[in-house]
Coordinates of C-alpha atoms in Angstrom, one line a residue:
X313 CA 29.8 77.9 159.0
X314 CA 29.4 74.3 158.2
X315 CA 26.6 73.8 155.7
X316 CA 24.5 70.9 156.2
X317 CA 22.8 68.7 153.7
X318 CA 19.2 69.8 153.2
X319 CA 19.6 73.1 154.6
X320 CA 18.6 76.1 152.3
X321 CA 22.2 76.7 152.3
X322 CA 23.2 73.5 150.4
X323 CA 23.3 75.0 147.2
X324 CA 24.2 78.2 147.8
X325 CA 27.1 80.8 147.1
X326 CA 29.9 78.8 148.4
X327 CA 28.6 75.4 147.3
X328 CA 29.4 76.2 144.2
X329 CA 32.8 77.3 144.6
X330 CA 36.4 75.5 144.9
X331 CA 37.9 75.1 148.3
X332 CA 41.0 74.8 150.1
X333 CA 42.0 72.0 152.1
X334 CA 43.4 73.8 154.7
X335 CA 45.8 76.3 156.3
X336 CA 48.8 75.7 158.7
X337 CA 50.5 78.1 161.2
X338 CA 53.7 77.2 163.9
X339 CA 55.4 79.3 166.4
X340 CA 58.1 78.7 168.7
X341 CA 60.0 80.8 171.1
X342 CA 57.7 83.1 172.5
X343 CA 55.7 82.9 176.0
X344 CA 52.2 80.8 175.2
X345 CA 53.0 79.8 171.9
X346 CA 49.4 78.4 171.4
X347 CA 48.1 81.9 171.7
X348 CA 49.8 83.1 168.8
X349 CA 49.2 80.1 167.1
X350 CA 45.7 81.1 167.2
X351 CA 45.6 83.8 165.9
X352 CA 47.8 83.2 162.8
X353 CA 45.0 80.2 162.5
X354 CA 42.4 83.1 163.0
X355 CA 44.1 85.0 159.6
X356 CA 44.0 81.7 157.6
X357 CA 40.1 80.8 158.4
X358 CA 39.5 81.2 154.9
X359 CA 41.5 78.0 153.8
X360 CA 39.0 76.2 156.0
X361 CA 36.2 76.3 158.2
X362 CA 35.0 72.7 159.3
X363 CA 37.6 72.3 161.7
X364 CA 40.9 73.6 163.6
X365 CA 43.3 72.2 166.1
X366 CA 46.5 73.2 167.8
X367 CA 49.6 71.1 169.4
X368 CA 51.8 72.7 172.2
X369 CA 54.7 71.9 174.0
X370 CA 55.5 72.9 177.6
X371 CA 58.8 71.7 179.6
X372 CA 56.9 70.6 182.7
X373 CA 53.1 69.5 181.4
X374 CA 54.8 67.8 178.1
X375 CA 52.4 67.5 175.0
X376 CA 49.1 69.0 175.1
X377 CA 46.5 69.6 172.6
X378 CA 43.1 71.0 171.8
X379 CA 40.7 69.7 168.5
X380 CA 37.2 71.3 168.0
X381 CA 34.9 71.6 164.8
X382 CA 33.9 75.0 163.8
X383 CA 35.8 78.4 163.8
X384 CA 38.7 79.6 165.8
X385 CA 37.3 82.5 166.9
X386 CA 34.6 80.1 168.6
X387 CA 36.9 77.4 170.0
X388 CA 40.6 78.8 170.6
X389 CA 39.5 82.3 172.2
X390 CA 37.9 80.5 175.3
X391 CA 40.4 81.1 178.5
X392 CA 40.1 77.1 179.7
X393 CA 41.1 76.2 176.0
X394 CA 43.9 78.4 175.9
X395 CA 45.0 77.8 179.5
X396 CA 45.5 74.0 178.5
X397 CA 47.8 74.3 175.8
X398 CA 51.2 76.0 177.5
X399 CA 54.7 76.2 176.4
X400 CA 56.9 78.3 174.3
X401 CA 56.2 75.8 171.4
X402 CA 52.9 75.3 169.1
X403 CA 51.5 74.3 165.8
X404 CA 48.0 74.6 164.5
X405 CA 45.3 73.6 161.8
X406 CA 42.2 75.0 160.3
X407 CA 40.2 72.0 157.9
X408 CA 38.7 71.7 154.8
X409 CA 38.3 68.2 154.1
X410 CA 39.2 67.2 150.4
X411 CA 40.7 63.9 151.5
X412 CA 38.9 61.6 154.3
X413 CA 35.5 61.8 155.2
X414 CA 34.1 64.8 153.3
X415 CA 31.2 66.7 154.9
X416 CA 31.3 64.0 157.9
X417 CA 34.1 65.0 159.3
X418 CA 35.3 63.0 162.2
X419 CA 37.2 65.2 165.1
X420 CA 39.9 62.5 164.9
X421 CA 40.5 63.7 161.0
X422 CA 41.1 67.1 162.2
X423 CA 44.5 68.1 162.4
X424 CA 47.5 68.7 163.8
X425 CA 48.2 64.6 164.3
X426 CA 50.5 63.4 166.9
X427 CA 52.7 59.9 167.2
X428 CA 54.8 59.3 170.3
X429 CA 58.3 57.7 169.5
X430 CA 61.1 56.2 171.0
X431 CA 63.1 59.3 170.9
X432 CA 59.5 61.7 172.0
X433 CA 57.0 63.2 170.4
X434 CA 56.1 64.8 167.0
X435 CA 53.2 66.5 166.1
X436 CA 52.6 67.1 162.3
X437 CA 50.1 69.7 160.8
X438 CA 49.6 69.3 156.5
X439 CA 49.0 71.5 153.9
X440 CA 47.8 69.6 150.0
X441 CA 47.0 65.9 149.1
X442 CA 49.2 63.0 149.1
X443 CA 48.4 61.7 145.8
X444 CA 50.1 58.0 146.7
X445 CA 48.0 58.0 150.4
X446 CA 45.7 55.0 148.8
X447 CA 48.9 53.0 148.0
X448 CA 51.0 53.9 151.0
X449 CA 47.6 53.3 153.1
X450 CA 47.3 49.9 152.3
X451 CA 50.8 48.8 152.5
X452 CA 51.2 50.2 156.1
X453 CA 47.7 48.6 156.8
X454 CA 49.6 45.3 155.7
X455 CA 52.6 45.8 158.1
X456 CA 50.7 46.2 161.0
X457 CA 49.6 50.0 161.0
X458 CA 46.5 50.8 162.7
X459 CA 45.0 53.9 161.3
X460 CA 42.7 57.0 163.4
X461 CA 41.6 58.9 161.4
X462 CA 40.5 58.5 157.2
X463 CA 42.8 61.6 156.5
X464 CA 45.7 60.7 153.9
X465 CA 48.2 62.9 156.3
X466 CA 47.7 60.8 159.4
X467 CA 50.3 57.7 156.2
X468 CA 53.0 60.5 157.6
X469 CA 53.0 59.5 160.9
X470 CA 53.5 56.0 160.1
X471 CA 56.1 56.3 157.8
X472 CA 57.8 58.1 160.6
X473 CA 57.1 55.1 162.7
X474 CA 58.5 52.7 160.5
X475 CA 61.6 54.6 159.8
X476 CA 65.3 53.3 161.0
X477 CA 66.3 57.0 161.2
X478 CA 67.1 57.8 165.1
X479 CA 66.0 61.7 164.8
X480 CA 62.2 63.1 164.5
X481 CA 63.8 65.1 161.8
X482 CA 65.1 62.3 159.6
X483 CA 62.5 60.0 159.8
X484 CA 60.4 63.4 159.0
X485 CA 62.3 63.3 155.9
X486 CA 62.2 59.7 155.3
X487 CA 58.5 59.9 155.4
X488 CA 58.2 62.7 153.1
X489 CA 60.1 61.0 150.2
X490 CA 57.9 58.2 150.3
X491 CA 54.5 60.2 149.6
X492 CA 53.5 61.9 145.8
X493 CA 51.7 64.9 145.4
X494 CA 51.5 68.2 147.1
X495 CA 52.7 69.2 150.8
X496 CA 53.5 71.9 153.0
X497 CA 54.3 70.3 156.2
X498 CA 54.9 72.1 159.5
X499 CA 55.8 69.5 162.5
X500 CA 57.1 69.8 165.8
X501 CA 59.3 68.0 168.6
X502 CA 59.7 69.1 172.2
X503 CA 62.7 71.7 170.4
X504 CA 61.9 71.8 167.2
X505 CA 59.8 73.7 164.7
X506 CA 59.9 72.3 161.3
X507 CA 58.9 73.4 158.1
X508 CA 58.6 71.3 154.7
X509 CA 57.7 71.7 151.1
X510 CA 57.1 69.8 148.8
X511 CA 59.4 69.5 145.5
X512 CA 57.7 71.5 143.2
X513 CA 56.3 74.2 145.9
X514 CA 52.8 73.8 145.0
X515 CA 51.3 74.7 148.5
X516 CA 52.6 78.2 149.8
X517 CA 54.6 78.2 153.4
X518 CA 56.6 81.0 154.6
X519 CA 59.0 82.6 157.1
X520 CA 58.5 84.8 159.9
X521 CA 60.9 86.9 162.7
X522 CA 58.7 87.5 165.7
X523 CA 60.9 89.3 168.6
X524 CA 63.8 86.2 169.3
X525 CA 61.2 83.5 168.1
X526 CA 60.3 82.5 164.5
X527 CA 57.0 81.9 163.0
X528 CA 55.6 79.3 159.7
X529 CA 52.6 80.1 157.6
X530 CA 50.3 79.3 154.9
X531 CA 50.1 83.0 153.9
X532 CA 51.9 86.0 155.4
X533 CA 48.7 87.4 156.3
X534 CA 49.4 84.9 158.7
X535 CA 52.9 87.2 160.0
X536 CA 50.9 89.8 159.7
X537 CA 48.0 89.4 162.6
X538 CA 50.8 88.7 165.2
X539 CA 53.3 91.3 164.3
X540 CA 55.4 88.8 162.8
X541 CA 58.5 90.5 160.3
X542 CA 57.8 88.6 157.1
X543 CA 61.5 86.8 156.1
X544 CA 61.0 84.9 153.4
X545 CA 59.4 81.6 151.5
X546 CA 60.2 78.3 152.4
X547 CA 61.7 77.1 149.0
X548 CA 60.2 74.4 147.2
X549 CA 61.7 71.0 148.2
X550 CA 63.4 72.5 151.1
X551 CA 63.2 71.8 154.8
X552 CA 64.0 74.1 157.6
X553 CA 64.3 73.6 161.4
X554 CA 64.5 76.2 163.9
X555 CA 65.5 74.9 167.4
X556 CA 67.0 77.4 169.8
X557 CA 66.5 80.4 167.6
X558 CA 68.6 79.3 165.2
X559 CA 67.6 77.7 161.9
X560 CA 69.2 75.2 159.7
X561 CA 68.7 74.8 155.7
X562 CA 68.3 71.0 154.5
X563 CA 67.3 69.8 150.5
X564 CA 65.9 66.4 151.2
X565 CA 64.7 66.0 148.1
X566 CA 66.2 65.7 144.5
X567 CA 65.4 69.1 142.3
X568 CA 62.3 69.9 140.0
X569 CA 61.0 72.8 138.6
X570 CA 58.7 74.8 140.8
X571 CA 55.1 74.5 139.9
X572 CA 53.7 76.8 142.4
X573 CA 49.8 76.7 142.0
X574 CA 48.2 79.6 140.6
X575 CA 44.4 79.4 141.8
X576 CA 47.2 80.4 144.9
X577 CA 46.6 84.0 142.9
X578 CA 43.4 83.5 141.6
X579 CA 40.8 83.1 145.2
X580 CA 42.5 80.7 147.6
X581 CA 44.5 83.2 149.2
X582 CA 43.9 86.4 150.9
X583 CA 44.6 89.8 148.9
X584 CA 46.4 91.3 151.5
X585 CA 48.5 88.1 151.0
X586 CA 52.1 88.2 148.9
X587 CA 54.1 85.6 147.3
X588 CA 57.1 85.7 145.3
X589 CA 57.4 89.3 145.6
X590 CA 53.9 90.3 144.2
X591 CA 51.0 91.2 145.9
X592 CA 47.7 88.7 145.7
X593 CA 45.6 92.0 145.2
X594 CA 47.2 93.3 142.9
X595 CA 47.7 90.4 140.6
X596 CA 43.8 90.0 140.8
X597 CA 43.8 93.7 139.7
X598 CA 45.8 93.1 137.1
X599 CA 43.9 89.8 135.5
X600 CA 40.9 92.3 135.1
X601 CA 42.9 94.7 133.4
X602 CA 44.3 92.0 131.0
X603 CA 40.2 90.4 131.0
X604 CA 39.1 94.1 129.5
X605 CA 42.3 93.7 127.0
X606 CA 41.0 90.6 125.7
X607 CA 37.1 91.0 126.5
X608 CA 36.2 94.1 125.7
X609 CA 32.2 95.1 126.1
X610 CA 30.1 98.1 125.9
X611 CA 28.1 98.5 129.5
X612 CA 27.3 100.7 132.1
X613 CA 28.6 99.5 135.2
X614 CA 31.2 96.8 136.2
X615 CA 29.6 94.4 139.3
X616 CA 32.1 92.4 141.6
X617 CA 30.4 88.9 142.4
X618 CA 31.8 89.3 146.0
X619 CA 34.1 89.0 147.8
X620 CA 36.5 87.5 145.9
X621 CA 35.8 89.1 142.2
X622 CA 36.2 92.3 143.4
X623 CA 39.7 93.3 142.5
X624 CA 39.7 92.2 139.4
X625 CA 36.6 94.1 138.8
X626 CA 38.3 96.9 140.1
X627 CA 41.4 96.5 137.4
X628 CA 38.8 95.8 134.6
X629 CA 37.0 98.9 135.6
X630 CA 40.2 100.7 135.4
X631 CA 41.4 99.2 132.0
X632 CA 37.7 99.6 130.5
X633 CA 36.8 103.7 131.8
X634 CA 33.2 101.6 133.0
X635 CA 32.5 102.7 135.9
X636 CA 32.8 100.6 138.7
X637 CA 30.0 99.7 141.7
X638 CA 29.0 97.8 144.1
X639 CA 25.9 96.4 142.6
X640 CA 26.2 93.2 144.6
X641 CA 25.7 93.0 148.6
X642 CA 26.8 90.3 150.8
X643 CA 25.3 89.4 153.6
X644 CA 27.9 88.5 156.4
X645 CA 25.9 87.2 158.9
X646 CA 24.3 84.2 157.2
X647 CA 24.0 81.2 160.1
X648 CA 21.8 78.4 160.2
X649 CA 18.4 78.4 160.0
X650 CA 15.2 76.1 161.2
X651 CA 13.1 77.4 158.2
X652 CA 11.7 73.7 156.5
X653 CA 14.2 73.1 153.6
X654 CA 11.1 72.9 151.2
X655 CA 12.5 73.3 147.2
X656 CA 11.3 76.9 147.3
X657 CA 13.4 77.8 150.0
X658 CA 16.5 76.1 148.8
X659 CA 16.1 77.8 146.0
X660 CA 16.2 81.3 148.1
X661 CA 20.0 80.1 148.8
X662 CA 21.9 82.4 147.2
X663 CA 19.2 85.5 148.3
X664 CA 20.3 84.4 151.5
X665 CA 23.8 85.5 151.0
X666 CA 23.7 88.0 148.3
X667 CA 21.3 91.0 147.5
X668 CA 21.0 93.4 144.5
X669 CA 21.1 96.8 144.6
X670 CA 17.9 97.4 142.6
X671 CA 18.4 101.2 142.0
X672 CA 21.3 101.0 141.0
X673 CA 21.3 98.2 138.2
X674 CA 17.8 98.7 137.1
X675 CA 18.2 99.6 133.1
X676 CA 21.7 99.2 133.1
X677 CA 24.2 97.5 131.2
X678 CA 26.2 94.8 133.9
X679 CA 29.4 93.1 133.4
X680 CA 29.5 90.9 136.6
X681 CA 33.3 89.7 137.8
X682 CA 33.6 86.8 139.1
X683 CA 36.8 84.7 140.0
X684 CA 35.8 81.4 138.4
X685 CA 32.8 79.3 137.2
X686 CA 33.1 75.2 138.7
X687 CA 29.4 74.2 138.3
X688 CA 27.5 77.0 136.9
X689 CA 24.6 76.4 139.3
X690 CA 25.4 80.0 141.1
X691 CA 26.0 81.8 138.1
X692 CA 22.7 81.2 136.4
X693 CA 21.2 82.0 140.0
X694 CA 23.0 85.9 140.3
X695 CA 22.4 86.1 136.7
X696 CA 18.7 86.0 137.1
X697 CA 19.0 88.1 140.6
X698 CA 20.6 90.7 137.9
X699 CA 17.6 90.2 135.6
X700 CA 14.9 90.3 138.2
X701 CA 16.6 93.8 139.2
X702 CA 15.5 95.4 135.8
X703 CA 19.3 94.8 134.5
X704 CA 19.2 96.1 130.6
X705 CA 21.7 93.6 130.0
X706 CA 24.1 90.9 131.5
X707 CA 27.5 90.2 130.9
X708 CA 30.2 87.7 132.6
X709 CA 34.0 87.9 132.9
X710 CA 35.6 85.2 134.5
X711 CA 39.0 85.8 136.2
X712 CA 40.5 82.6 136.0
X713 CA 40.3 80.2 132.6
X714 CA 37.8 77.6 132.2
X715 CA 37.9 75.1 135.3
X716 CA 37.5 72.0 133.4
X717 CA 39.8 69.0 135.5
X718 CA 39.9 68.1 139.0
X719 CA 42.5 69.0 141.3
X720 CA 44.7 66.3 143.2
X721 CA 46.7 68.6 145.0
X722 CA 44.7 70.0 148.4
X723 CA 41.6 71.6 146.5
X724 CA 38.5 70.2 146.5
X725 CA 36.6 70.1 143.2
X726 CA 34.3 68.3 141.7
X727 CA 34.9 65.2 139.8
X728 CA 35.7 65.9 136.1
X729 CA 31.9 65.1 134.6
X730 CA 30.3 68.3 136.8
X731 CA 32.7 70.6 135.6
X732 CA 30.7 72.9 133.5
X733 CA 33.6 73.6 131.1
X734 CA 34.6 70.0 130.7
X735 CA 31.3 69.3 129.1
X736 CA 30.5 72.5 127.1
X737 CA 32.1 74.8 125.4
X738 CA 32.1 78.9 126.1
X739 CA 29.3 79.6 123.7
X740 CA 27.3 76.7 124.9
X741 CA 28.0 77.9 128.6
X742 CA 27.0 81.6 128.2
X743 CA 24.1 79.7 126.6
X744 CA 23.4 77.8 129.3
X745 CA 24.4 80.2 132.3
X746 CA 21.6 82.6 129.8
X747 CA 23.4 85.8 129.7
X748 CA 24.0 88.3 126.9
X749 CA 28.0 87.3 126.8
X750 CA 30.5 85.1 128.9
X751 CA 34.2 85.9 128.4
X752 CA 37.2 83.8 130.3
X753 CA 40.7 85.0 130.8
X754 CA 43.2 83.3 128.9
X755 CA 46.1 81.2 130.1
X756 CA 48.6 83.9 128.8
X757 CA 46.4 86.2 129.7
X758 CA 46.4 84.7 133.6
X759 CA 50.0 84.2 133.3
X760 CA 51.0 88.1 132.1
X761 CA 48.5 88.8 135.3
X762 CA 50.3 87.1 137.2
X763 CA 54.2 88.5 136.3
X764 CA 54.9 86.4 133.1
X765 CA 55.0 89.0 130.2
X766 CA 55.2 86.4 127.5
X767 CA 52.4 84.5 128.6
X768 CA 52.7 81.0 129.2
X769 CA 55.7 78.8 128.7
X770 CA 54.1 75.6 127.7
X771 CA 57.8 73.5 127.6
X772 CA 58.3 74.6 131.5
X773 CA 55.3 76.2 133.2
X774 CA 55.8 78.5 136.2
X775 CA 53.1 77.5 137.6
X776 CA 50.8 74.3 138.2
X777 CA 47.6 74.9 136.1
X778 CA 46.2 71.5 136.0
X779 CA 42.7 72.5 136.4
X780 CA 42.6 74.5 133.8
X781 CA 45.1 73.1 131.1
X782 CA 44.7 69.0 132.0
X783 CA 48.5 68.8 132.0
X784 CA 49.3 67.3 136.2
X785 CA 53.0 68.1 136.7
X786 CA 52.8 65.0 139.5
X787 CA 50.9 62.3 138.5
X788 CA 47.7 61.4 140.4
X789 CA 48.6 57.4 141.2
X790 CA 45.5 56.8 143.3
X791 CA 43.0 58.2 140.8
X792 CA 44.9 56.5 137.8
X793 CA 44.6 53.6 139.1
X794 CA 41.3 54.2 139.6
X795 CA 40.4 54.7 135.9
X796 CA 41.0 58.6 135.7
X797 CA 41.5 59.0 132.3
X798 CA 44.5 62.5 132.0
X799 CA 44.7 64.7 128.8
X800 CA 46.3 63.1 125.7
X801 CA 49.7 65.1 125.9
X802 CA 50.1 67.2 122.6
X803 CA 52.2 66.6 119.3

């Protein structure tokens, strides 16, 4: 659903939360390509929901391609959509804007983008934020580039343009060490399926076997939904290409430690999702059992904020002996609605989408789960759904540490002022949230979650945690240079 300014949904549930950018999905050597395509995109909806798209190639009708706004299951299930994207050969996009125009989005922002060469075409679908594109925007602008689209990804196309290199795959390459930040990248030619990350690996992409043809995805949830074998990660910094059914290894980029990003672990990505070996559930199950190690509270009941608190309520419940319930409802079926968007009915935003079991919390003790506080807005709103329920008394856990900076790197958060925990501290915002206790998980704590016994390494991080500990293993060019001030480094 796309929520529209001065609906009652504008400042509901999912306004208040941190989004994706986007997911990406590629198949090639199977019959109808695009069909799979679609529904890999279909698996990784939840990275974004404003938008999807999907490139094919076919050896008689060339190049074809398909952009609408909305869901896949709306747009790339219709027969006449389908039946125009042919060919053994496809890549695909699902959009949420966090570069270009947000909340306006244009269909030419919307993903995969296309450029016709001298040596054919090359369709390129992207995963993260180029944290250069302002730069790189303006100096291709100044060499004669004519942009389509406001979309930072659309600078890899002309990069590719302007490259000397006389293969789609080498200027692909030549492109990709120009731009700064984070990228998966899948692209394809008329034979080839290619697969990118960037240095550091902070956007997830991995492998799939499906019968003789291969498959690329965000998540392997992705695999999963067409019946793909899940093979392995694409390693950070590498590239592959697959043309023929055979693939080929290439490092066009000079080492640096992985930074994979954690919030990866945290929400972004499904639970049925793995990466690096470990299971996304149960790494969320796990955070709650190390957030009732280091939070401990007397209550009656442990409350998932759904969806995505749930398994670390479970793991808390399991760590704590509080029993665990599903005092929460969500409503699934929330659309649009034609109701006047008076203040009392915006206000009735998150009612729309969540409902309290009344006979279950009334006089009861509540520790509420949740997987991460950005505003605060939504809290204070479930918190006083809680109350209004007869709740005795209510308690917070958080299963990620305080967000309190942006991130540059393909999620969309606020700017650093309306984070919550950039301005207050945890006292002041239990105080201001108004509940009886508010607990975060630490950044060891996160980090023993999430298969690191020691806890954090602060000389050499596994894992990119800007937004919660300031420290931005690439550096944000654009925004620097637009006054963004970064954490003071420590003595």
């Amino acid at each position: 659903m796309n929520i529209l300014p001065g609906t009652p949904f504008d400042c509901a549930l999912d306004g208040d939360k941190l989004k994706e950018e986007c997911g990406i999905f590629g198949v090639t050597g199977v019959h109808d390509a695009s069909n799979f395509v679609a529904l890999g995109l279909h698996a990784l909806q939840h990275r974004g929901q404003e938008a999807g798209g999907i490139v094919s190639h076919d050896p008689i009708q060339g190049f074809n391609s398909a952009r609408r706004f909305g869901y896949v299951r709306d747009n790339f299930t219709r027969a006449d959509v389908m039946k125009g994207l042919p060919g053994p050969i496809a890549i695909g996009h699902v959009r949420y804007s966090t570069a270009g125009t947000k909340g306006a989005t244009a269909i030419r922002d919307v993903q995969p983008f296309f450029g016709e060469f001298s040596m054919g075409g090359c369709a390129v679908a992207h995963n993260g934020n180029l944290t250069n594109a302002a730069a790189l925007r303006r100096e291709l602008i100044e060499r004669g580039s004519i942009f389509q689209s406001s979309s930072d990804s659309e600078c890899i196309i002309h990069l590719m343009a302007r490259s000397i290199q006389t293969t789609l795959a080498e200027r692909l390459k030549d492109a990709l060490r120009r731009v700064e930040g984070a990228f998966s990248v899948i692209a394809m030619t008329r034979t080839k399926l290619i697969g990118v990350r960037d240095p550091m690996g902070v956007r997830p992409l991995v492998l799939g076997r499906i019968g003789e043809g291969w498959a690329l995805s965000s998540e392997t949830c992705g695999l999963d939904i067409i019946g793909a074998e899940f093979v392995r990660e694409i390693d950070p910094g590498e590239m592959v290409i697959i043309e023929n059914g055979h693939i080929k290894s290439h490092r066009p980029f000079a080492p640096a430690p992985s930074r994979f990003c954690i919030f990866e672990h945290v929400y972004f990505s499904r639970p049925d999702s793995s990466y690096g070996g470990r299971s996304v559930y149960e790494v969320r199950r796990n955070i709650g059992i190390e957030l009732a190690k280091e939070a401990p509270v007397e209550a009656d009941l442990v409350c998932p904020v759904p969806d995505s608190g749930t398994p670390a309520a479970i793991g808390f419940s399991q760590q704590s002996g509080i029993p665990f319930a599903l005092g929460i409802t969500r409503n699934q079926y929330v659309g649009r609605t034609f109701i006047e968007p008076t203040e009392q009915i915006r206000n009735m935003g998150v009612r729309l989408k969540l409902n309290v079991n009344r006979s279950l919390i009334k006089g009861k003790r509540v520790v509420l789960v949740d997987d991460s506080v950005v505003r605060g807005t939504t809290s204070r709103k479930i918190k006083d759904m809680i109350l209004d329920a007869g709740a005795a008394e209510v308690h917070f856990r958080i299963a990620s540490p305080p967000t309190a900076w942006p991130c540059f790197y393909g999620v969309d958060t606020p700017e650093r002022s309306k984070l919550l925990a950039a301005t207050m501290s945890e006292d002041e915002m239990r105080d201001w949230i108004g509940v009886d206790s508010l607990r975060f998980i630490s950044l060891d704590g996160l980090y023993r979650a999430a298969g690191e016994p020691d806890g954090r390494n602060p000389d050499a991080p596994r894992y990119c945690d800007a937004c919660f500990s300031g420290e931005y293993p690439i550096p944000p060019a654009d925004k620097l240079k637009e006054g963004f001030e970064m954490k003071e480094p420590a003595e």
